[in-house]
mmCIF file of C-alpha atoms and ligand atoms in Angstrom:
data_model
loop_
_atom_site.group_PDB
_atom_site.id
_atom_site.type_symbol
_atom_site.label_atom_id
_atom_site.label_comp_id
_atom_site.label_asym_id
_atom_site.label_seq_id
_atom_site.Cartn_x
_atom_site.Cartn_y
_atom_site.Cartn_z
ATOM 1 C CA MET D 1 13.098 29.235 13.590
ATOM 2 C CA ASN D 2 9.892 27.872 12.620
ATOM 3 C CA GLY D 3 10.264 25.604 9.670
ATOM 4 C CA LEU D 4 10.684 22.406 9.072
ATOM 5 C CA ARG D 5 14.378 20.943 9.466
ATOM 6 C CA MET D 6 15.757 18.138 8.915
ATOM 7 C CA ARG D 7 18.565 15.892 9.116
ATOM 8 C CA PHE D 8 19.736 12.460 8.335
ATOM 9 C CA GLU D 9 22.908 9.887 8.021
ATOM 10 C CA ALA D 10 23.478 6.742 6.319
ATOM 11 C CA GLY D 11 24.394 4.122 8.858
ATOM 12 C CA GLU D 12 24.356 0.250 8.683
ATOM 13 C CA LEU D 13 22.163 -2.461 11.087
ATOM 14 C CA SER D 14 23.680 -5.670 11.553
ATOM 15 C CA PHE D 15 21.404 -9.172 12.489
ATOM 16 C CA ARG D 16 21.109 -11.713 15.094
ATOM 17 C CA GLU D 17 22.016 -14.200 12.561
ATOM 18 C CA VAL D 18 22.423 -14.354 8.646
ATOM 19 C CA PHE D 19 19.034 -13.671 6.552
ATOM 20 C CA GLU D 20 18.825 -16.157 3.904
ATOM 21 C CA VAL D 21 16.049 -15.880 0.860
ATOM 22 C CA SER D 22 16.314 -17.173 -2.783
ATOM 23 C CA SER D 23 18.255 -14.442 -4.241
ATOM 24 C CA ASN D 24 21.344 -13.917 -1.675
ATOM 25 C CA ALA D 25 21.472 -14.631 2.112
ATOM 26 C CA ARG D 26 23.455 -11.017 4.649
ATOM 27 C CA ARG D 27 24.098 -10.253 7.850
ATOM 28 C CA SER D 28 23.838 -6.435 7.624
ATOM 29 C CA THR D 29 21.497 -3.670 5.852
ATOM 30 C CA LYS D 30 22.207 -0.379 4.598
ATOM 31 C CA ILE D 31 19.719 1.856 5.560
ATOM 32 C CA ILE D 32 19.481 5.811 6.439
ATOM 33 C CA ASP D 33 17.868 7.643 9.533
ATOM 34 C CA LEU D 34 16.685 11.037 9.675
ATOM 35 C CA GLU D 35 15.192 12.827 12.070
ATOM 36 C CA ILE D 36 12.248 16.182 10.652
ATOM 37 C CA TYR D 37 12.117 19.118 13.100
ATOM 38 C CA TYR D 38 9.368 22.213 13.511
ATOM 39 C CA HIS D 39 9.809 23.810 16.423
ATOM 40 C CA ASP D 40 11.094 22.008 20.079
ATOM 41 C CA GLN D 41 10.040 18.599 18.323
ATOM 42 C CA VAL D 42 11.317 15.465 16.620
ATOM 43 C CA GLY D 43 10.205 13.438 14.130
ATOM 44 C CA TYR D 44 11.639 10.260 13.381
ATOM 45 C CA GLY D 45 12.329 8.154 10.260
ATOM 46 C CA GLN D 46 13.919 4.858 9.017
ATOM 47 C CA ALA D 47 15.175 3.947 5.345
ATOM 48 C CA SER D 48 16.272 0.215 4.418
ATOM 49 C CA PHE D 49 17.671 -1.417 1.594
ATOM 50 C CA PRO D 50 17.538 -4.762 0.660
ATOM 51 C CA PRO D 51 20.329 -5.854 -2.034
ATOM 52 C CA TYR D 52 16.243 -7.081 -4.260
ATOM 53 C CA MET D 53 15.300 -4.027 -4.182
ATOM 54 C CA VAL D 54 15.926 -2.046 -7.579
ATOM 55 C CA GLU D 55 16.668 1.346 -4.956
ATOM 56 C CA ASN D 56 19.742 2.149 -4.024
ATOM 57 C CA ARG D 57 21.666 3.506 -0.522
ATOM 58 C CA GLU D 58 23.200 6.924 -2.411
ATOM 59 C CA LYS D 59 20.975 8.203 -4.312
ATOM 60 C CA ASN D 60 18.424 8.180 -2.059
ATOM 61 C CA LEU D 61 20.287 9.920 -0.041
ATOM 62 C CA GLU D 62 21.594 12.752 -2.737
ATOM 63 C CA PHE D 63 17.282 12.484 -3.634
ATOM 64 C CA LEU D 64 17.596 13.633 0.733
ATOM 65 C CA SER D 65 20.667 16.158 -0.552
ATOM 66 C CA ASN D 66 18.673 17.823 -3.083
ATOM 67 C CA LEU D 67 14.925 18.397 -0.765
ATOM 68 C CA ASP D 68 14.323 21.448 1.190
ATOM 69 C CA ILE D 69 12.674 20.415 3.533
ATOM 70 C CA SER D 70 11.786 24.072 4.456
ATOM 71 C CA ARG D 71 8.707 24.436 2.491
ATOM 72 C CA LEU D 72 6.863 22.746 3.923
ATOM 73 C CA ALA D 73 4.715 24.913 6.502
ATOM 74 C CA TYR D 74 3.445 21.916 8.359
ATOM 75 C CA PRO D 75 3.818 18.373 8.382
ATOM 76 C CA PHE D 76 0.297 17.759 7.910
ATOM 77 C CA ARG D 77 -0.933 18.578 4.808
ATOM 78 C CA PHE D 78 0.592 14.865 3.076
ATOM 79 C CA ALA D 79 -0.928 14.590 -0.116
ATOM 80 C CA GLU D 80 1.039 18.498 -0.411
ATOM 81 C CA ILE D 81 4.070 17.383 0.716
ATOM 82 C CA HIS D 82 4.578 14.023 -1.546
ATOM 83 C CA GLN D 83 2.960 16.048 -4.669
ATOM 84 C CA TYR D 84 6.321 18.169 -3.372
ATOM 85 C CA LEU D 85 8.509 14.671 -3.085
ATOM 86 C CA ASP D 86 7.633 13.490 -6.948
ATOM 87 C CA LYS D 87 8.408 16.318 -8.552
ATOM 88 C CA VAL D 88 11.563 16.077 -7.522
ATOM 89 C CA SER D 89 11.792 12.535 -8.406
ATOM 90 C CA PRO D 90 9.245 9.659 -9.609
ATOM 91 C CA VAL D 91 11.233 7.115 -7.652
ATOM 92 C CA HIS D 92 13.932 6.909 -4.194
ATOM 93 C CA ARG D 93 10.703 5.886 -2.136
ATOM 94 C CA PRO D 94 12.389 4.236 0.991
ATOM 95 C CA ALA D 95 13.590 7.820 1.243
ATOM 96 C CA LYS D 96 10.249 8.853 0.677
ATOM 97 C CA ALA D 97 9.428 6.883 3.500
ATOM 98 C CA ALA D 98 11.612 7.692 5.576
ATOM 99 C CA VAL D 99 10.821 11.463 5.420
ATOM 100 C CA ASP D 100 6.827 10.706 5.416
ATOM 101 C CA MET D 101 7.053 9.380 8.639
ATOM 102 C CA ALA D 102 9.059 11.256 10.459
ATOM 103 C CA LEU D 103 6.319 13.454 9.073
ATOM 104 C CA HIS D 104 3.418 11.420 10.503
ATOM 105 C CA ASP D 105 5.527 10.727 13.818
ATOM 106 C CA LEU D 106 5.723 15.389 14.394
ATOM 107 C CA ALA D 107 1.705 15.360 13.530
ATOM 108 C CA GLY D 108 1.275 12.928 15.536
ATOM 109 C CA LYS D 109 3.134 14.722 18.532
ATOM 110 C CA LEU D 110 1.980 18.536 17.847
ATOM 111 C CA THR D 111 -1.632 16.814 17.956
ATOM 112 C CA GLY D 112 -1.172 15.036 21.272
ATOM 113 C CA GLN D 113 -1.861 11.744 19.187
ATOM 114 C CA THR D 114 -1.244 8.233 18.319
ATOM 115 C CA VAL D 115 -0.277 7.831 14.460
ATOM 116 C CA SER D 116 -3.184 5.318 14.054
ATOM 117 C CA ASN D 117 -5.243 7.873 16.067
ATOM 118 C CA TYR D 118 -4.841 10.802 14.273
ATOM 119 C CA LEU D 119 -5.858 8.468 10.728
ATOM 120 C CA MET D 120 -8.876 6.842 13.209
ATOM 121 C CA LEU D 121 -6.885 3.506 12.647
ATOM 122 C CA GLU D 122 -6.995 2.899 15.952
ATOM 123 C CA PRO D 123 -8.081 -1.735 15.908
ATOM 124 C CA LYS D 124 -10.548 -2.915 17.435
ATOM 125 C CA ALA D 125 -9.295 -5.524 18.970
ATOM 126 C CA PRO D 126 -5.227 -6.854 19.045
ATOM 127 C CA LEU D 127 -3.160 -7.429 15.969
ATOM 128 C CA PHE D 128 -0.427 -10.057 15.458
ATOM 129 C CA SER D 129 1.737 -10.650 13.556
ATOM 130 C CA SER D 130 4.201 -14.012 11.339
ATOM 131 C CA PHE D 131 7.287 -15.581 12.652
ATOM 132 C CA THR D 132 9.432 -15.899 8.916
ATOM 133 C CA ILE D 133 12.029 -18.017 9.191
ATOM 134 C CA GLY D 134 14.338 -17.955 6.483
ATOM 135 C CA ILE D 135 16.291 -20.331 4.299
ATOM 136 C CA GLY D 136 18.954 -22.248 6.597
ATOM 137 C CA SER D 137 20.285 -25.389 7.166
ATOM 138 C CA ASP D 138 18.304 -28.242 9.691
ATOM 139 C CA GLU D 139 19.248 -27.297 12.531
ATOM 140 C CA PHE D 140 18.662 -23.187 11.971
ATOM 141 C CA LEU D 141 15.035 -24.039 10.941
ATOM 142 C CA LEU D 142 14.735 -25.036 14.683
ATOM 143 C CA ARG D 143 16.251 -22.626 16.217
ATOM 144 C CA GLN D 144 14.058 -20.682 14.442
ATOM 145 C CA LEU D 145 11.121 -22.956 14.744
ATOM 146 C CA ASP D 146 11.802 -22.238 18.990
ATOM 147 C CA LYS D 147 12.268 -18.516 18.720
ATOM 148 C CA ALA D 148 9.152 -18.595 17.171
ATOM 149 C CA GLY D 149 7.515 -19.792 20.768
ATOM 150 C CA GLU D 150 3.852 -18.958 20.437
ATOM 151 C CA PHE D 151 2.964 -16.488 17.763
ATOM 152 C CA PRO D 152 0.033 -17.717 15.942
ATOM 153 C CA PHE D 153 1.911 -17.874 12.073
ATOM 154 C CA LEU D 154 4.861 -18.384 10.047
ATOM 155 C CA LYS D 155 6.423 -17.301 7.294
ATOM 156 C CA ILE D 156 9.002 -19.875 5.604
ATOM 157 C CA LYS D 157 11.812 -18.441 2.536
ATOM 158 C CA LEU D 158 11.734 -21.294 0.308
ATOM 159 C CA GLY D 159 13.945 -20.528 -3.393
ATOM 160 C CA ALA D 160 14.890 -21.925 -6.660
ATOM 161 C CA VAL D 161 15.931 -25.909 -4.960
ATOM 162 C CA SER D 162 13.144 -28.275 -4.902
ATOM 163 C CA ASP D 163 13.952 -31.342 -2.877
ATOM 164 C CA TYR D 164 15.072 -28.131 -0.132
ATOM 165 C CA ASN D 165 11.588 -26.805 -0.553
ATOM 166 C CA ARG D 166 9.730 -30.453 0.407
ATOM 167 C CA HIS D 167 12.333 -30.418 2.943
ATOM 168 C CA ALA D 168 11.642 -27.740 4.781
ATOM 169 C CA ILE D 169 8.571 -27.640 5.205
ATOM 170 C CA ASP D 170 8.408 -30.895 5.539
ATOM 171 C CA LEU D 171 11.005 -30.508 8.729
ATOM 172 C CA ILE D 172 8.838 -27.820 9.737
ATOM 173 C CA ARG D 173 4.925 -29.789 9.545
ATOM 174 C CA ARG D 174 6.965 -32.772 11.784
ATOM 175 C CA HIS D 175 7.816 -30.003 14.244
ATOM 176 C CA SER D 176 4.949 -27.548 13.774
ATOM 177 C CA ASN D 177 1.055 -27.379 13.348
ATOM 178 C CA LEU D 178 0.682 -23.873 13.298
ATOM 179 C CA PRO D 179 -0.657 -22.389 9.816
ATOM 180 C CA LEU D 180 1.928 -21.461 7.063
ATOM 181 C CA GLY D 181 2.548 -18.997 4.411
ATOM 182 C CA VAL D 182 5.590 -19.000 1.939
ATOM 183 C CA ASP D 183 7.342 -16.821 0.368
ATOM 184 C CA PHE D 184 9.515 -18.081 -2.973
ATOM 185 C CA ASN D 185 11.116 -14.265 -3.428
ATOM 186 C CA GLN D 186 11.193 -14.653 -7.159
ATOM 187 C CA GLY D 187 12.702 -18.500 -6.855
ATOM 188 C CA LEU D 188 10.565 -20.477 -9.190
ATOM 189 C CA GLN D 189 11.348 -20.284 -13.170
ATOM 190 C CA ASP D 190 8.499 -21.269 -15.060
ATOM 191 C CA ARG D 191 4.537 -21.822 -14.503
ATOM 192 C CA GLU D 192 5.047 -25.414 -14.807
ATOM 193 C CA THR D 193 7.357 -25.582 -11.756
ATOM 194 C CA ALA D 194 5.383 -23.247 -9.791
ATOM 195 C CA ILE D 195 1.606 -25.297 -10.151
ATOM 196 C CA ARG D 196 3.197 -28.404 -9.358
ATOM 197 C CA MET D 197 4.799 -26.449 -5.684
ATOM 198 C CA VAL D 198 1.606 -24.762 -5.557
ATOM 199 C CA GLU D 199 -0.054 -28.368 -4.798
ATOM 200 C CA TRP D 200 2.182 -30.438 -2.707
ATOM 201 C CA LEU D 201 1.945 -27.417 -0.505
ATOM 202 C CA SER D 202 -1.394 -26.907 -0.592
ATOM 203 C CA GLY D 203 -1.803 -30.901 1.303
ATOM 204 C CA LYS D 204 0.660 -29.088 4.163
ATOM 205 C CA GLY D 205 -1.665 -26.609 5.981
ATOM 206 C CA VAL D 206 -0.256 -23.756 3.882
ATOM 207 C CA GLU D 207 -2.472 -20.641 3.083
ATOM 208 C CA TYR D 208 -1.041 -18.688 0.986
ATOM 209 C CA ILE D 209 2.349 -18.369 -1.360
ATOM 210 C CA GLU D 210 3.860 -15.268 -2.170
ATOM 211 C CA GLN D 211 5.854 -14.347 -5.314
ATOM 212 C CA PRO D 212 6.905 -17.898 -5.844
ATOM 213 C CA MET D 213 8.085 -16.265 -9.989
ATOM 214 C CA PRO D 214 10.042 -13.860 -11.546
ATOM 215 C CA VAL D 215 8.013 -10.116 -11.645
ATOM 216 C CA ALA D 216 8.048 -10.481 -15.074
ATOM 217 C CA SER D 217 6.202 -13.289 -15.762
ATOM 218 C CA GLU D 218 2.582 -11.633 -16.286
ATOM 219 C CA ASP D 219 1.268 -14.598 -18.147
ATOM 220 C CA ASP D 220 2.119 -16.845 -15.646
ATOM 221 C CA TYR D 221 0.803 -14.915 -13.162
ATOM 222 C CA LEU D 222 -2.321 -15.201 -14.657
ATOM 223 C CA TRP D 223 -2.305 -19.083 -15.445
ATOM 224 C CA LEU D 224 -1.565 -19.790 -11.898
ATOM 225 C CA LYS D 225 -4.043 -17.564 -10.098
ATOM 226 C CA SER D 226 -6.249 -19.521 -11.856
ATOM 227 C CA ARG D 227 -4.978 -22.770 -10.865
ATOM 228 C CA SER D 228 -3.725 -22.681 -7.794
ATOM 229 C CA PRO D 229 -5.855 -23.884 -4.795
ATOM 230 C CA MET D 230 -4.136 -21.485 -2.893
ATOM 231 C CA ASP D 231 -3.864 -17.438 -2.112
ATOM 232 C CA ILE D 232 -1.403 -16.417 -4.843
ATOM 233 C CA ILE D 233 0.703 -12.864 -2.811
ATOM 234 C CA GLY D 234 2.164 -10.813 -5.008
ATOM 235 C CA ASP D 235 5.026 -8.744 -3.149
ATOM 236 C CA GLU D 236 8.262 -7.860 -5.316
ATOM 237 C CA SER D 237 5.443 -7.480 -7.520
ATOM 238 C CA ILE D 238 3.899 -5.205 -6.431
ATOM 239 C CA GLN D 239 5.471 -1.433 -6.275
ATOM 240 C CA THR D 240 3.531 1.451 -5.804
ATOM 241 C CA PRO D 241 -0.715 1.500 -5.898
ATOM 242 C CA GLN D 242 -0.786 2.457 -9.995
ATOM 243 C CA ASP D 243 1.539 -1.431 -9.042
ATOM 244 C CA ILE D 244 -1.627 -2.743 -7.473
ATOM 245 C CA ILE D 245 -4.169 -1.163 -9.930
ATOM 246 C CA ASN D 246 -2.650 -2.215 -13.279
ATOM 247 C CA LYS D 247 -1.716 -6.304 -11.872
ATOM 248 C CA LYS D 248 -4.636 -6.674 -10.023
ATOM 249 C CA GLU D 249 -5.539 -9.997 -12.471
ATOM 250 C CA LEU D 250 -2.335 -11.277 -11.215
ATOM 251 C CA PHE D 251 -2.878 -11.825 -8.178
ATOM 252 C CA HIS D 252 -5.569 -12.692 -4.831
ATOM 253 C CA GLY D 253 -3.314 -9.972 -2.967
ATOM 254 C CA VAL D 254 -0.451 -7.823 -2.241
ATOM 255 C CA ASN D 255 1.625 -7.590 0.375
ATOM 256 C CA ILE D 256 2.856 -3.823 1.092
ATOM 257 C CA LYS D 257 5.601 -2.088 2.559
ATOM 258 C CA LEU D 258 6.090 1.638 3.402
ATOM 259 C CA MET D 259 9.351 0.679 1.535
ATOM 260 C CA LYS D 260 8.585 0.635 -2.298
ATOM 261 C CA CYS D 261 5.340 2.331 -1.999
ATOM 262 C CA GLY D 262 6.886 5.542 0.598
ATOM 263 C CA GLY D 263 5.403 5.478 3.376
ATOM 264 C CA ILE D 264 2.613 5.754 5.553
ATOM 265 C CA TYR D 265 0.541 7.605 2.991
ATOM 266 C CA ARG D 266 1.049 5.766 0.268
ATOM 267 C CA ALA D 267 0.693 2.463 1.601
ATOM 268 C CA HIS D 268 -2.732 3.292 3.518
ATOM 269 C CA GLU D 269 -4.115 4.529 0.223
ATOM 270 C CA SER D 270 -2.695 1.414 -1.161
ATOM 271 C CA VAL D 271 -4.493 -0.370 0.905
ATOM 272 C CA ARG D 272 -7.656 1.319 0.760
ATOM 273 C CA LEU D 273 -7.033 0.486 -3.264
ATOM 274 C CA ALA D 274 -6.679 -2.990 -2.890
ATOM 275 C CA ARG D 275 -9.433 -3.079 -1.095
ATOM 276 C CA GLN D 276 -12.198 -1.454 -3.362
ATOM 277 C CA LEU D 277 -10.743 -4.377 -6.105
ATOM 278 C CA GLY D 278 -11.572 -7.343 -3.669
ATOM 279 C CA LEU D 279 -7.365 -7.862 -3.003
ATOM 280 C CA LYS D 280 -6.611 -9.633 0.251
ATOM 281 C CA THR D 281 -4.049 -7.456 2.056
ATOM 282 C CA MET D 282 -0.901 -7.764 3.847
ATOM 283 C CA LEU D 283 1.490 -5.390 5.307
ATOM 284 C CA GLY D 284 5.037 -6.370 5.385
ATOM 285 C CA CYS D 285 8.479 -5.211 6.626
ATOM 286 C CA MET D 286 12.053 -5.052 5.580
ATOM 287 C CA VAL D 287 14.583 -6.508 7.736
ATOM 288 C CA GLU D 288 14.458 -3.332 9.157
ATOM 289 C CA SER D 289 14.948 -1.869 12.380
ATOM 290 C CA THR D 290 12.004 -1.029 15.350
ATOM 291 C CA CYS D 291 11.386 3.279 13.067
ATOM 292 C CA ALA D 292 9.903 2.450 10.424
ATOM 293 C CA ILE D 293 8.410 -1.368 11.486
ATOM 294 C CA THR D 294 6.763 0.306 14.360
ATOM 295 C CA ALA D 295 5.669 3.051 11.565
ATOM 296 C CA ALA D 296 4.128 0.887 9.789
ATOM 297 C CA ALA D 297 1.677 -0.913 12.396
ATOM 298 C CA HIS D 298 0.045 2.097 13.083
ATOM 299 C CA LEU D 299 -2.011 1.465 10.047
ATOM 300 C CA GLY D 300 -2.510 -2.665 10.955
ATOM 301 C CA ALA D 301 -5.802 -2.234 11.652
ATOM 302 C CA LEU D 302 -6.689 -2.335 7.759
ATOM 303 C CA PHE D 303 -4.873 -5.252 6.862
ATOM 304 C CA ASP D 304 -5.560 -8.855 6.790
ATOM 305 C CA ARG D 305 -2.957 -10.621 7.475
ATOM 306 C CA LEU D 306 0.732 -8.368 9.305
ATOM 307 C CA ASP D 307 3.922 -9.789 9.311
ATOM 308 C CA LEU D 308 6.274 -7.199 11.041
ATOM 309 C CA ASP D 309 8.607 -8.751 12.685
ATOM 310 C CA GLY D 310 11.905 -7.366 11.045
ATOM 311 C CA SER D 311 13.188 -6.397 13.806
ATOM 312 C CA LEU D 312 13.752 -9.535 15.546
ATOM 313 C CA ASN D 313 16.620 -10.633 14.138
ATOM 314 C CA ILE D 314 17.991 -6.552 14.195
ATOM 315 C CA ALA D 315 21.648 -6.807 16.583
ATOM 316 C CA ASP D 316 21.596 -4.012 17.574
ATOM 317 C CA ASP D 317 19.014 -1.754 17.596
ATOM 318 C CA PRO D 318 19.013 1.647 17.511
ATOM 319 C CA TYR D 319 14.997 2.613 18.111
ATOM 320 C CA THR D 320 12.448 1.049 20.843
ATOM 321 C CA GLY D 321 9.123 0.464 19.681
ATOM 322 C CA MET D 322 6.718 -1.623 18.862
ATOM 323 C CA ARG D 323 6.974 -5.207 20.555
ATOM 324 C CA LEU D 324 6.044 -8.839 19.905
ATOM 325 C CA GLU D 325 4.861 -11.015 22.794
ATOM 326 C CA HIS D 326 4.264 -13.684 21.527
ATOM 327 C CA GLY D 327 3.100 -12.201 17.907
ATOM 328 C CA ARG D 328 0.779 -9.905 19.258
ATOM 329 C CA ILE D 329 1.398 -6.794 18.349
ATOM 330 C CA ILE D 330 1.906 -3.709 21.295
ATOM 331 C CA MET D 331 2.517 -0.649 20.542
ATOM 332 C CA PRO D 332 4.362 2.126 22.140
ATOM 333 C CA GLY D 333 2.219 4.762 23.184
ATOM 334 C CA GLY D 334 2.421 7.872 23.282
ATOM 335 C CA ALA D 335 2.183 10.546 20.420
ATOM 336 C CA GLY D 336 3.135 10.196 17.207
ATOM 337 C CA THR D 337 4.700 7.383 16.041
ATOM 338 C CA GLY D 338 5.773 6.489 19.700
ATOM 339 C CA VAL D 339 9.186 5.732 18.548
ATOM 340 C CA ARG D 340 12.279 6.762 20.368
ATOM 341 C CA LYS D 341 16.347 6.025 20.670
ATOM 342 C CA ALA D 342 17.303 3.074 22.387
ATOM 343 C CA GLY D 343 19.413 3.610 25.145
HETATM 344 MG MG1 MG W 401 8.500 -11.630 0.278
#
């Protein structure tokens, strides 16, 4: 059989530690594992579903069941492939990301190149990721700080409670001089609270602040951006390339993730667009396995900041691929994404 064939199944990944952000705390994540076969090659993909995303796994499974992947003659024509995926559904982007990364994996394997090579994006210098610290007790924060070891940059999750926010940053500052970014995951409710927080944080060596207010607060973002001494980065507000165009005035930069935009092809399109519009760029991930994070890392050379530590909290990672050594991204090598089944 020469056409493309696909199989997928629902699964769940357990975390090593509870991961708490402003909106929720959880100890596992729902996923879909996916494989696409072409001749004797297989490409790996994965979709993940954090609870704060609008997408749900059951609908994404339904979307995958409705795809006729055998109508795609080759795993190469990504514009056509995404046209087809978007025709079947305008949303279901985590499932599209899984299909897209499996096809990129195949395209690399069939041409004998890594994905970054295939896309002519081979990094010229080493790339580094930040280390993310969730919300928690003093003991938890210090333990995470210890785990961060020699990472060059920390990203701290903060939330709605001002006392916690100040206490957590002061505690971290007593133990670390590393540059910091903070992520509120929409936790601050109004612009006055946000500007007070931004001004306080700017005195603490914080370099950027991610999604401080809810997605709907567009006027408040415009107001905050014009007054903020540090970069305001849009994450939940920015899902698709079109969002980057529509909301370019609201943020200094955007956090681009495969699960939000629908895979490597759309993330590539998003980062080129963001750069053309003069926005700062961050490549992020969900808490998810090495499969999806390695796929994303192939685009790393195009971004100002990388936040790709999401698999460190996975207890039993089903894949091997990219590793982090003191924050430095070590790609697995080998054709395609380089992702392999573990064990
Ligand atoms: Mg974020």
